XYZ file of C-alpha atoms in Angstrom:
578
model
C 341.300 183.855 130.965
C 337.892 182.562 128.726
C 335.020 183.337 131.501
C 332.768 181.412 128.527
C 332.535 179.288 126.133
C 332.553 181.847 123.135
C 335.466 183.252 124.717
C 337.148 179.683 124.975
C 336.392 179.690 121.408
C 337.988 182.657 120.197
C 341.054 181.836 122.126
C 341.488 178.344 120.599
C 341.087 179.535 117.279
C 343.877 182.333 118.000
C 346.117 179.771 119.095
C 345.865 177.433 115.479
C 347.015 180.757 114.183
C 343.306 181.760 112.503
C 344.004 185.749 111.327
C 340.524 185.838 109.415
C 336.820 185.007 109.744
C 334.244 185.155 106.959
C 330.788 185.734 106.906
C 327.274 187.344 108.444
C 326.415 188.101 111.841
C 323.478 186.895 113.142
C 321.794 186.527 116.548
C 322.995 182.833 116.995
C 326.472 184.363 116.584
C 326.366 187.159 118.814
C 328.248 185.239 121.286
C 331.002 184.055 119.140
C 331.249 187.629 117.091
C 331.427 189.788 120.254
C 333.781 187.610 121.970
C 336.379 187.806 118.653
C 335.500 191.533 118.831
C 336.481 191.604 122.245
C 339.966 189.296 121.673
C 340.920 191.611 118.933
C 343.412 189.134 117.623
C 341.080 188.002 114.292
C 339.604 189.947 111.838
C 335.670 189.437 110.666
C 335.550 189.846 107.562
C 331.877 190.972 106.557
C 330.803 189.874 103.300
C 327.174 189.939 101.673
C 326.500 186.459 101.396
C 327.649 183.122 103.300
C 328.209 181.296 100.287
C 330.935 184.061 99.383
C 332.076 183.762 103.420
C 332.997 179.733 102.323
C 334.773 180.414 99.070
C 336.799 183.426 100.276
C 337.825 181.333 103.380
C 338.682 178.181 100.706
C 341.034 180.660 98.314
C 342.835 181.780 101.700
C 343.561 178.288 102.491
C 344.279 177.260 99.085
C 346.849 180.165 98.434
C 348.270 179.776 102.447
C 348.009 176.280 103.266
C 346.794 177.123 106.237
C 343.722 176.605 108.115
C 340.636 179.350 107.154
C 337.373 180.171 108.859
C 333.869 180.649 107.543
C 330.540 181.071 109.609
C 327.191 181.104 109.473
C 324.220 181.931 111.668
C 321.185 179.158 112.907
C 319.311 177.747 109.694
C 319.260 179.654 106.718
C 322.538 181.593 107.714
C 324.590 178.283 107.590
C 322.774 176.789 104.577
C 324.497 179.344 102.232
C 327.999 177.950 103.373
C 326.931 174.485 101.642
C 327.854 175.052 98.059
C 331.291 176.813 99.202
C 331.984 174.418 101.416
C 331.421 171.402 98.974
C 334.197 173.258 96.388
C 336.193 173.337 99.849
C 336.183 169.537 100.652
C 336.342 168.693 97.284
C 339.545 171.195 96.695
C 341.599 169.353 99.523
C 341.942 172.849 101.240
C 341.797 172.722 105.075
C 338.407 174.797 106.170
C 336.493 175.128 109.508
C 333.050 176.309 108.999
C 331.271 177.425 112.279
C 327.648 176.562 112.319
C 325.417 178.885 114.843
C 322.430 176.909 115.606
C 319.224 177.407 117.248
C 318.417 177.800 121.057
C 319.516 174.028 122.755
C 316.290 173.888 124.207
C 314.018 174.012 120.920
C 316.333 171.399 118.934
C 314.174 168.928 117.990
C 310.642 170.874 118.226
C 310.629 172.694 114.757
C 311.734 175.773 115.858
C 312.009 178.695 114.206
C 314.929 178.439 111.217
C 315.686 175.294 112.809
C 317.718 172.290 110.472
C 320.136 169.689 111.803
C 323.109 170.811 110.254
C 324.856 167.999 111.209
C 322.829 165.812 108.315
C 323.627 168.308 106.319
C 326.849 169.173 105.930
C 328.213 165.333 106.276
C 329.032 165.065 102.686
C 331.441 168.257 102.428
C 333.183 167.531 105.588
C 335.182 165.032 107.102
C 333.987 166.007 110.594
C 330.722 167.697 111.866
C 329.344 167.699 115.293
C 327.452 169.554 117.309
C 328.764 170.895 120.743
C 325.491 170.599 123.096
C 327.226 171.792 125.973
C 330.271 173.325 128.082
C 332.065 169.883 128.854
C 332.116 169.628 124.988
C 334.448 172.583 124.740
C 337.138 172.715 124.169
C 337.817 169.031 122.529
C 335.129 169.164 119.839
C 336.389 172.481 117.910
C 340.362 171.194 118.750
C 339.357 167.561 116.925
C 338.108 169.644 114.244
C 341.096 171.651 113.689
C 342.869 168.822 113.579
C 340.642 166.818 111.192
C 340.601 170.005 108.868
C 344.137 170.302 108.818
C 345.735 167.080 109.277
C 343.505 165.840 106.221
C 342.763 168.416 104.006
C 339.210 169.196 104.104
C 335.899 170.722 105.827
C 335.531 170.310 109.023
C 332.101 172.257 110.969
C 331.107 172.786 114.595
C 327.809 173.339 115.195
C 327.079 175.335 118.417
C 324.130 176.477 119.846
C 324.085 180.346 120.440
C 323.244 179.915 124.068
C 326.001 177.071 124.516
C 328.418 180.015 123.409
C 327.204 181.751 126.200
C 328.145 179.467 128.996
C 330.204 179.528 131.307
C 333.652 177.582 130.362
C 334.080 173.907 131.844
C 337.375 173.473 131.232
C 339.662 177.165 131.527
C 342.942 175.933 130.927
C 344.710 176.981 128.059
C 344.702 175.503 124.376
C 348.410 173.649 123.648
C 349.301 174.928 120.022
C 351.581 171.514 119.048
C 348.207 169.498 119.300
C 346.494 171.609 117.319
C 348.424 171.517 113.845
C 349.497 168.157 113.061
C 352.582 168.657 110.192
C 351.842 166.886 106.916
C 353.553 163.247 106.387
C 355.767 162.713 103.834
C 354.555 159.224 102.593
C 357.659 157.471 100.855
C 356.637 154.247 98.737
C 358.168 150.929 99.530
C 361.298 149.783 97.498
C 359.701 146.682 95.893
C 356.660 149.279 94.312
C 360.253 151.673 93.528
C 361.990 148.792 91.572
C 358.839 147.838 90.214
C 358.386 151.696 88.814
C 361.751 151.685 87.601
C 361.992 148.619 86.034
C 358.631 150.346 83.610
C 359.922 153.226 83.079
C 363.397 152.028 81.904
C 361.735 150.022 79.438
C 361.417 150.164 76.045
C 358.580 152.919 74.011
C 357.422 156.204 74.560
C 357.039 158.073 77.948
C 354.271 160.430 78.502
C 353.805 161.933 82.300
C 350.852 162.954 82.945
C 350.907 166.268 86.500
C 348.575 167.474 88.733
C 348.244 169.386 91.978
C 349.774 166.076 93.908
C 353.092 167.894 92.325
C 353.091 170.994 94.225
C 356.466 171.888 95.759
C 358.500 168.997 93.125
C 358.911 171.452 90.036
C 362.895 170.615 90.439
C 362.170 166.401 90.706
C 359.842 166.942 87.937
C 362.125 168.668 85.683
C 365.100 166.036 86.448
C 362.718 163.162 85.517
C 361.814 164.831 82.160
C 365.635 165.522 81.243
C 366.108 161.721 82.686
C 363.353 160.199 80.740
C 363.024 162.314 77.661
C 359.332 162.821 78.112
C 356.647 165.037 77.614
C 354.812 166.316 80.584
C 351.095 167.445 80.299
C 349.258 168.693 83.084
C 345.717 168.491 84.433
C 344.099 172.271 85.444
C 344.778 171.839 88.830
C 348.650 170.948 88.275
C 348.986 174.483 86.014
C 349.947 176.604 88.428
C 352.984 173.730 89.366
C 354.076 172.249 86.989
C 353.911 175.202 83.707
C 356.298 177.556 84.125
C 360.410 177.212 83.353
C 359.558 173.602 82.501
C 361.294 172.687 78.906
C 358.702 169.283 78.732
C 355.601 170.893 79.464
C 353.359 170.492 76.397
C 350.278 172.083 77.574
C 346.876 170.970 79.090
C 344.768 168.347 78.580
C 340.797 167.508 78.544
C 338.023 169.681 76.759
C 339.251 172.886 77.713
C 343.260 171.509 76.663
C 345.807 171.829 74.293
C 345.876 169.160 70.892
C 349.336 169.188 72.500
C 348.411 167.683 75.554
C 345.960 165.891 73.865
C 348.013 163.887 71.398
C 351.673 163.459 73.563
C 348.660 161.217 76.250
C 347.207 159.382 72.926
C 350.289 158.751 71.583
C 352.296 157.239 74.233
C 353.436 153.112 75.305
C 353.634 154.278 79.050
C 352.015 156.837 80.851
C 352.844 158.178 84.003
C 350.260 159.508 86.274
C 352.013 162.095 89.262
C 349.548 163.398 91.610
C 346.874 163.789 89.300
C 342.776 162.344 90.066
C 342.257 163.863 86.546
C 338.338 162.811 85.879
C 337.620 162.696 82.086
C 338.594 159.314 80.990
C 337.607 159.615 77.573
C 340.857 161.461 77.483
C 343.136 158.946 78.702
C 345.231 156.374 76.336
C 342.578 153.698 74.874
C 343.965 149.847 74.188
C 346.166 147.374 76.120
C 348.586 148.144 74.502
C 349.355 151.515 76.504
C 350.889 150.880 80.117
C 349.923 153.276 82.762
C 351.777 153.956 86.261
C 350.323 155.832 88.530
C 351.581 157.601 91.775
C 349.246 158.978 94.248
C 349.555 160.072 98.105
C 345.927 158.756 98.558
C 345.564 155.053 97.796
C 341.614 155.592 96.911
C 342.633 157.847 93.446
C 344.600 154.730 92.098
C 343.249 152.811 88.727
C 340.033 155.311 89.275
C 340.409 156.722 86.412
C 342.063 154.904 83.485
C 343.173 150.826 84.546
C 346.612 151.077 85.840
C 349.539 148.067 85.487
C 351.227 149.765 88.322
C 350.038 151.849 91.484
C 352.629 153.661 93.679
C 351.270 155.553 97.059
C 353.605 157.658 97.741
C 353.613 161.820 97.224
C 355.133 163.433 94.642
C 358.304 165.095 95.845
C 359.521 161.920 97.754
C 358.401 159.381 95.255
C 360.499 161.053 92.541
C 363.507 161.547 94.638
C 363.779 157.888 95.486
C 363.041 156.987 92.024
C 365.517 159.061 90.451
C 368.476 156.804 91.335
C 367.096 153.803 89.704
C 366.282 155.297 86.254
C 368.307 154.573 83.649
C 369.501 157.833 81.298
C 367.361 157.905 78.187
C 369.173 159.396 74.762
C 366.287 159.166 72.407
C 364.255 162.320 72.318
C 362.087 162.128 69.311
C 359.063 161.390 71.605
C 360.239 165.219 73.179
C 360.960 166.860 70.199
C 357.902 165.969 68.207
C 355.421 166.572 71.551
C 357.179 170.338 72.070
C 356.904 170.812 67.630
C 353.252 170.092 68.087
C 352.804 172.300 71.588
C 354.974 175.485 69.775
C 352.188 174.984 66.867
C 349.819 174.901 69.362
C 350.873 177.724 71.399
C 351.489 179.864 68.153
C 347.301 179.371 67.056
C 345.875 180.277 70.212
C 348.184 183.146 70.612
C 346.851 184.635 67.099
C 343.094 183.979 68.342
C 343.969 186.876 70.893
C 344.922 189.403 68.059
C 342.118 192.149 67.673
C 341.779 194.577 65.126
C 340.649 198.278 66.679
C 337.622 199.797 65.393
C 336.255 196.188 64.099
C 334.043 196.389 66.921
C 334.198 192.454 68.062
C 336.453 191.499 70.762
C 337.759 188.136 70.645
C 337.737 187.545 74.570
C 341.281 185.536 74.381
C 342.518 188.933 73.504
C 340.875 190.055 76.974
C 342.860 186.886 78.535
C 346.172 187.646 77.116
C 346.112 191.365 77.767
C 346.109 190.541 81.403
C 348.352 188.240 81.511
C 350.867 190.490 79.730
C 350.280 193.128 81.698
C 349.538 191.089 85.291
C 352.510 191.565 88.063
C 355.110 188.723 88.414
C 353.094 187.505 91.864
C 349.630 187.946 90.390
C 346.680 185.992 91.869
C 344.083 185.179 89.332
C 340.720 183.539 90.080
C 338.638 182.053 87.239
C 334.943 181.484 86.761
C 333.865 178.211 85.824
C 332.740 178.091 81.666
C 334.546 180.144 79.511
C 336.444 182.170 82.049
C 337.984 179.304 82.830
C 339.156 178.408 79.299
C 340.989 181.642 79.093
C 342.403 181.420 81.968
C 344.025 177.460 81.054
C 344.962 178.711 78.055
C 346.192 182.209 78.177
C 347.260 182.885 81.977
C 351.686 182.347 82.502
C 352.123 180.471 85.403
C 355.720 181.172 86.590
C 356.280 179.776 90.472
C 355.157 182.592 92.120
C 351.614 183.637 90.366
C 348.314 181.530 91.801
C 345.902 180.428 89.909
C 342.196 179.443 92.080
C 338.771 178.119 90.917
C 336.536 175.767 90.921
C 338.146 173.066 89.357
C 336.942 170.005 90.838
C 333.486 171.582 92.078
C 332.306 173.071 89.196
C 330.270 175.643 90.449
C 329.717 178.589 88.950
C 330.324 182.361 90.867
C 333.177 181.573 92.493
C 335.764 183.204 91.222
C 335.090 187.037 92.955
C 334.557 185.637 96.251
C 338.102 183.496 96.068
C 339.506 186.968 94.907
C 337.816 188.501 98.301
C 339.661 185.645 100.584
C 343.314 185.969 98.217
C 342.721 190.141 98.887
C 342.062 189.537 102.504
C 345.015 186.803 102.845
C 347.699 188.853 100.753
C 346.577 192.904 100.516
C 350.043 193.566 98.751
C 349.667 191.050 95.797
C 347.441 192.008 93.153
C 344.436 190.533 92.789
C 342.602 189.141 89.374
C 339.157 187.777 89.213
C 337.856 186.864 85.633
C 334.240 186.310 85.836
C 331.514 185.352 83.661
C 329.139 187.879 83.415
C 326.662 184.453 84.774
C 328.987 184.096 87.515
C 329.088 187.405 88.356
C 325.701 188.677 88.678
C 324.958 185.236 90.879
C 326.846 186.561 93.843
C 326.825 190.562 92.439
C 326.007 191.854 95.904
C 329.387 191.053 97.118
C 331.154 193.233 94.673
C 329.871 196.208 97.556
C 331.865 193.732 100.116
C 334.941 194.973 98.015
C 334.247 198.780 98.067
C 333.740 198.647 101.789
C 336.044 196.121 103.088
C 338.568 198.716 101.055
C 340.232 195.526 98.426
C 341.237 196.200 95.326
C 340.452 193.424 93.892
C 340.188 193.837 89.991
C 337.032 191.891 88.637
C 337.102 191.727 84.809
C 333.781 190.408 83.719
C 333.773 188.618 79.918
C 330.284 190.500 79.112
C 328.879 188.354 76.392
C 325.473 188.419 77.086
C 324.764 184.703 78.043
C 326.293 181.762 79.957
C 328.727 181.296 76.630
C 329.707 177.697 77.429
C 326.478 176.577 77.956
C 325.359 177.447 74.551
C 328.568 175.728 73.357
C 327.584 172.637 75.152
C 324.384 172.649 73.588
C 325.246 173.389 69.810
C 327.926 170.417 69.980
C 325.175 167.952 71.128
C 322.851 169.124 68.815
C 320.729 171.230 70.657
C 319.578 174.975 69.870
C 320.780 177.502 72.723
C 317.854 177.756 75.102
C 317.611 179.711 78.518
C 320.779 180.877 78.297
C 320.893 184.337 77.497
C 321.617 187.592 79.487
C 319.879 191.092 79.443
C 322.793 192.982 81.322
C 323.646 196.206 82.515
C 326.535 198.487 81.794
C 328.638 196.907 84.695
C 331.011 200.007 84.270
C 328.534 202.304 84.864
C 327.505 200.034 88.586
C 330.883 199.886 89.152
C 331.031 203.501 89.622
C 327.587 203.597 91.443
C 328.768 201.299 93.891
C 331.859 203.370 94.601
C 334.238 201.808 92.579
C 336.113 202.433 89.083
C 334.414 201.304 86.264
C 335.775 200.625 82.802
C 334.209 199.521 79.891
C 335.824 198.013 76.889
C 333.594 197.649 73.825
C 336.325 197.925 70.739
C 340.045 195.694 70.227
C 341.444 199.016 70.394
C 340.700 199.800 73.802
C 341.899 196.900 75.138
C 345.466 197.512 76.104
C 344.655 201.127 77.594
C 341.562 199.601 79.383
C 343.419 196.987 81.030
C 346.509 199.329 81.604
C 343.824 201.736 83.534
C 342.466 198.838 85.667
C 345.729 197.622 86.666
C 347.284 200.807 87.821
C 344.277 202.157 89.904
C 344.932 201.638 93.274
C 341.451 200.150 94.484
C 338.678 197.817 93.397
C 337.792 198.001 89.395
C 335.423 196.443 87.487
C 336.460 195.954 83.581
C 333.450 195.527 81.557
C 334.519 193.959 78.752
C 331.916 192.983 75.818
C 333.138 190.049 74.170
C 331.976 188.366 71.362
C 329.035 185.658 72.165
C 329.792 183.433 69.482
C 333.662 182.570 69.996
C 333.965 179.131 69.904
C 336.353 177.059 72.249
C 337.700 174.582 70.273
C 338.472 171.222 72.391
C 341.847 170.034 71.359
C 340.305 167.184 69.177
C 336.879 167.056 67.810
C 335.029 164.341 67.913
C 332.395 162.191 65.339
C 329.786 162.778 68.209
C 330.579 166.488 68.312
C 330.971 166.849 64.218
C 327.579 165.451 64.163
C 325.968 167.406 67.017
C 326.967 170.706 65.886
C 325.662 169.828 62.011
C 322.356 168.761 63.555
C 322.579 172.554 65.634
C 322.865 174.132 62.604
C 320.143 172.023 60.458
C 317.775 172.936 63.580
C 319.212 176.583 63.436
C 318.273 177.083 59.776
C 315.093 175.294 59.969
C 314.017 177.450 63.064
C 314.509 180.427 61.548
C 317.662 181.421 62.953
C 319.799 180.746 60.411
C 321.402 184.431 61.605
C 323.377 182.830 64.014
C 325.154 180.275 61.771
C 326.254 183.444 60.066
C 327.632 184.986 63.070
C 329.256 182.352 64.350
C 331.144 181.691 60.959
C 332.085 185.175 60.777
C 333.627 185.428 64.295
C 335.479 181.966 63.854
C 336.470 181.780 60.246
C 336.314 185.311 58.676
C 339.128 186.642 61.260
């Protein structure tokens, strides 16, 4: 039976089925970590930083759909969840962050590392409160398990370490039904289902446009494609469900996209948004003359993006299998055939930007990508930094219904993509494990690559070592800017690697490669691949604009004139003279 409120604690978050905590002891916590040491029924998971504790715990509950636990000690301690916890909330994954605070008694008096988390964490949660005393518990931290998971987000309790040490109020025991509410399934209303139809079984071309609302309908999606004859293209965050075994799947979208993708959304009369918030609107179908449907489970996303003639709140899965019914067979295909010519074309180029030549010297990082996708188990997790990273990943990573794909696709922050790898490790310790970071990324949060050695998770944490934040400098040269501030003076990562009790292996020539990667794969433990990529690859968007044509001229007119005409040189000689 809980004698106190820390014990009360631990017990409740047993009961919602919590195997994991992340983060940093601290004396705020002592109540709270000794109790879960006493349980012995969840694991703390002791990582070097608490912004790491909040990503881990977001990739857990991203890969399991389940709820995931990060914490923090009083003041500072807390504050490093923030950033995590943003890519959290805005993620959709169901997080409860535990916020120690300062003794009860001094709130209020500026104390010692004293803050109001409860201000502060308000944006990137849906619920935050502070439990001031015993009669709170145990109804504040069972509301926030059900905020978290019932709608998709952060929720934090703050707690007081001396509240934790209190003697319970209430003893009786936590009911587990009230804890995890099960997720709707929102079906739309027949008029909004006739009206859908009665669109799509119109005349002109049919372009569907997939995100992460279309988890768990690969089979709807792929009898709507052979129904409608379309093209589907999917946002990042729809890769990992909507890729793989799918015949009208003609790539990505946005700056880091496919011309595919690109074109079958320009070139379109109706386009048909599934579970997709997809932000860049400069991207979407321009005119009147383009109609644009769009299906969404929350009613906020619709027409936020691109003007719609037609919203539809419904999810995915059970929108489609209503729908299905009511659609007329289409027979013409051209819109298909020329869409999947143009992605084959597509897929062809990049493929051929990831062919190195051994003892040239210059590795083309897509050959990086591609090697470990090749080479990657059927069940892989990969996690991607923000920047470049992420481009390889979009572009070169096989999704295939059972591999994962995690970043920071809606945040945007950078360094997340070894701490995910931590909470996928922790969450699945039979799956391998891929994180490719930016060497940026990586040396933010590099501390926590010693959370790997001695947590024992062979993670496998393949840094593109090109010497400066690579996308960055892209950014700038297209707007007509000369790189500034953005470059790197790093170590041989290998050689830490090893220092820190790990394997290390660096890559410096296309020859090695293959046998580098191989190496990586195979050892059974954590592995850092140093791989030292060319800094001036270029990441072609899928179209290039006037504003872009005439940023990068003015670049290289600034380049020239500033003396450093050397890099035009090298940057022509990675990208044209392959």
């Amino acid at each position: 039976m809980a004698r106190t409120v820390a014990d009360q604690f631990s017990q409740i978050l047993a009961a919602a089925g919590v195997k994991r905590i992340y983060g940093i002891v601290g004396d705020s916590l002592n109540g709270i970590t000794d109790a879960i040491r006493r349980q012995g029924k969840i694991e703390w998971v002791h990582v070097r930083h608490e912004e790491v504790a909040a990503f881990a715990a977001g990739a857990e509950a991203h890969l399991t759909g389940e709820i995931a636990v990060c914490a923090g000690s009083c003041g500072p301690g807390n504050l490093h969840l923030i950033n995590g916890l943003f890519d959290c909330h805005r993620s959709r994954v169901p997080v409860l962050a535990i916020a120690a605070q300062i003794p009860s008694a001094e709130i209020g008096s500026g104390y010692f590392q004293e803050t109001h988390p409860q201000d502060l964490f308000r944006e990137c949660s849906y619920y935050c409160e502070l439990i001031s005393g015993a009669n709170q518990m145990p109804r504040v931290l069972q509301v926030a398990i059900r905020e978290a998971v019932g709608r998709r987000g952060v929720a934090v309790v703050i707690i007081p370490g001396d509240v934790a040490l209190q003697a319970t109020a209430d003893a009786s025991p936590p009911k587990v039904a009230s804890l995890l509410p099960s997720r709707p399934v929102v079906v739309p209303e027949r008029q909004d289902l006739d009206r859908l139809a009665a669109m799509l079984n119109g005349e002109g071309k049919i372009t569907i446009l997939c995100g992460s609302g279309c988890a768990g309908a690969h089979n709807e999606l792929l009898a709507l494609g052979e129904r409608l004859k379309a093209p589907m293209v999917h946002a990042l965050r729809g890769k990992e469900y909507v890729e793989w075994d799918n015949p009208f799947d003609v790539g990505m979208t946005g700056l880091i996209g496919f011309s595919s993708g690109y074109y079958a959304m320009l070139d379109c009369d109706v386009l048909l948004m599934l579970g997709t918030d997809f932000p860049y609107r400069q991207f979407y179908p321009q005119g009147s003359d383009v109609r644009i449907a769009q299906v969404d489970i929350r009613a906020e996303n619709i027409g936020r993006r691109a003007p719609v003639d037609l919203g539809v709140v419904g999810d995915v899965k059970a929108t489609l299998t209503a729908l299905l019914p009511l659609l007329k067979q289409q027979w013409d295909g051209s819109h298909l055939s020329q869409a999947r010519e143009h992605y084959a074309k597509t897929r062809k180029a990049l493929d051929d930007l990831a062919i190195g030549t051994p003892g040239k010297g210059l590795i083309h990082p897509q050959q990086i990508a591609k090697a470990i996708n090749d080479q990657a188990t059927a069940d892989a997790v990969f996690t991607c930094d923000v920047g470049l990273p992420m481009v390889w990943a979009a572009r070169y990573l096989a999704m295939n219904g059972k591999r994962r794909l995690v970043g920071s696709f809606w945040h945007g922050s950078m360094a997340n993509a070894m701490p995910q790898a931590i909470g996928a490790q922790a969450a699945f310790p039979g799956r391998q494990v891929i994180s490719l970071s930016g060497d940026g990324g990586f040396t933010m949060l590099m501390g926590d690559f010693l959370s790997l050695v001695q947590l024992g998770l062979p993670v496998k944490v393949v840094v593109f070592n090109n010497g400066a934040l690579g996308f960055i400098e892209l950014e700038q040269k297209s707007t007509g800017f000369l790189p500034f501030g953005t470059e790197f003076k790093n170590p041989n990562f290998a050689a830490m690697a090893e220092a820190a009790g790990a394997r290390g292996i660096r890559i410096k020539d296309p020859g090695e490669v293959e046998v580098g990667i191989a190496a990586a794969l195979n050892h059974n433990g954590p592995v850092l691949i140093d791989a030292v990529v060319n800094r001036t690859e270029l990441a072609m968007p899928p179209a290039v604009t006037p504003e872009m044509a005439k940023g990068f001229t003015l670049y290289m007119v600034k380049a020239v004139m500033s003396g450093r005409g050397d890099e035009l040189i090298d940057l022509a000689r990675t990208n044209l003279w392959r």
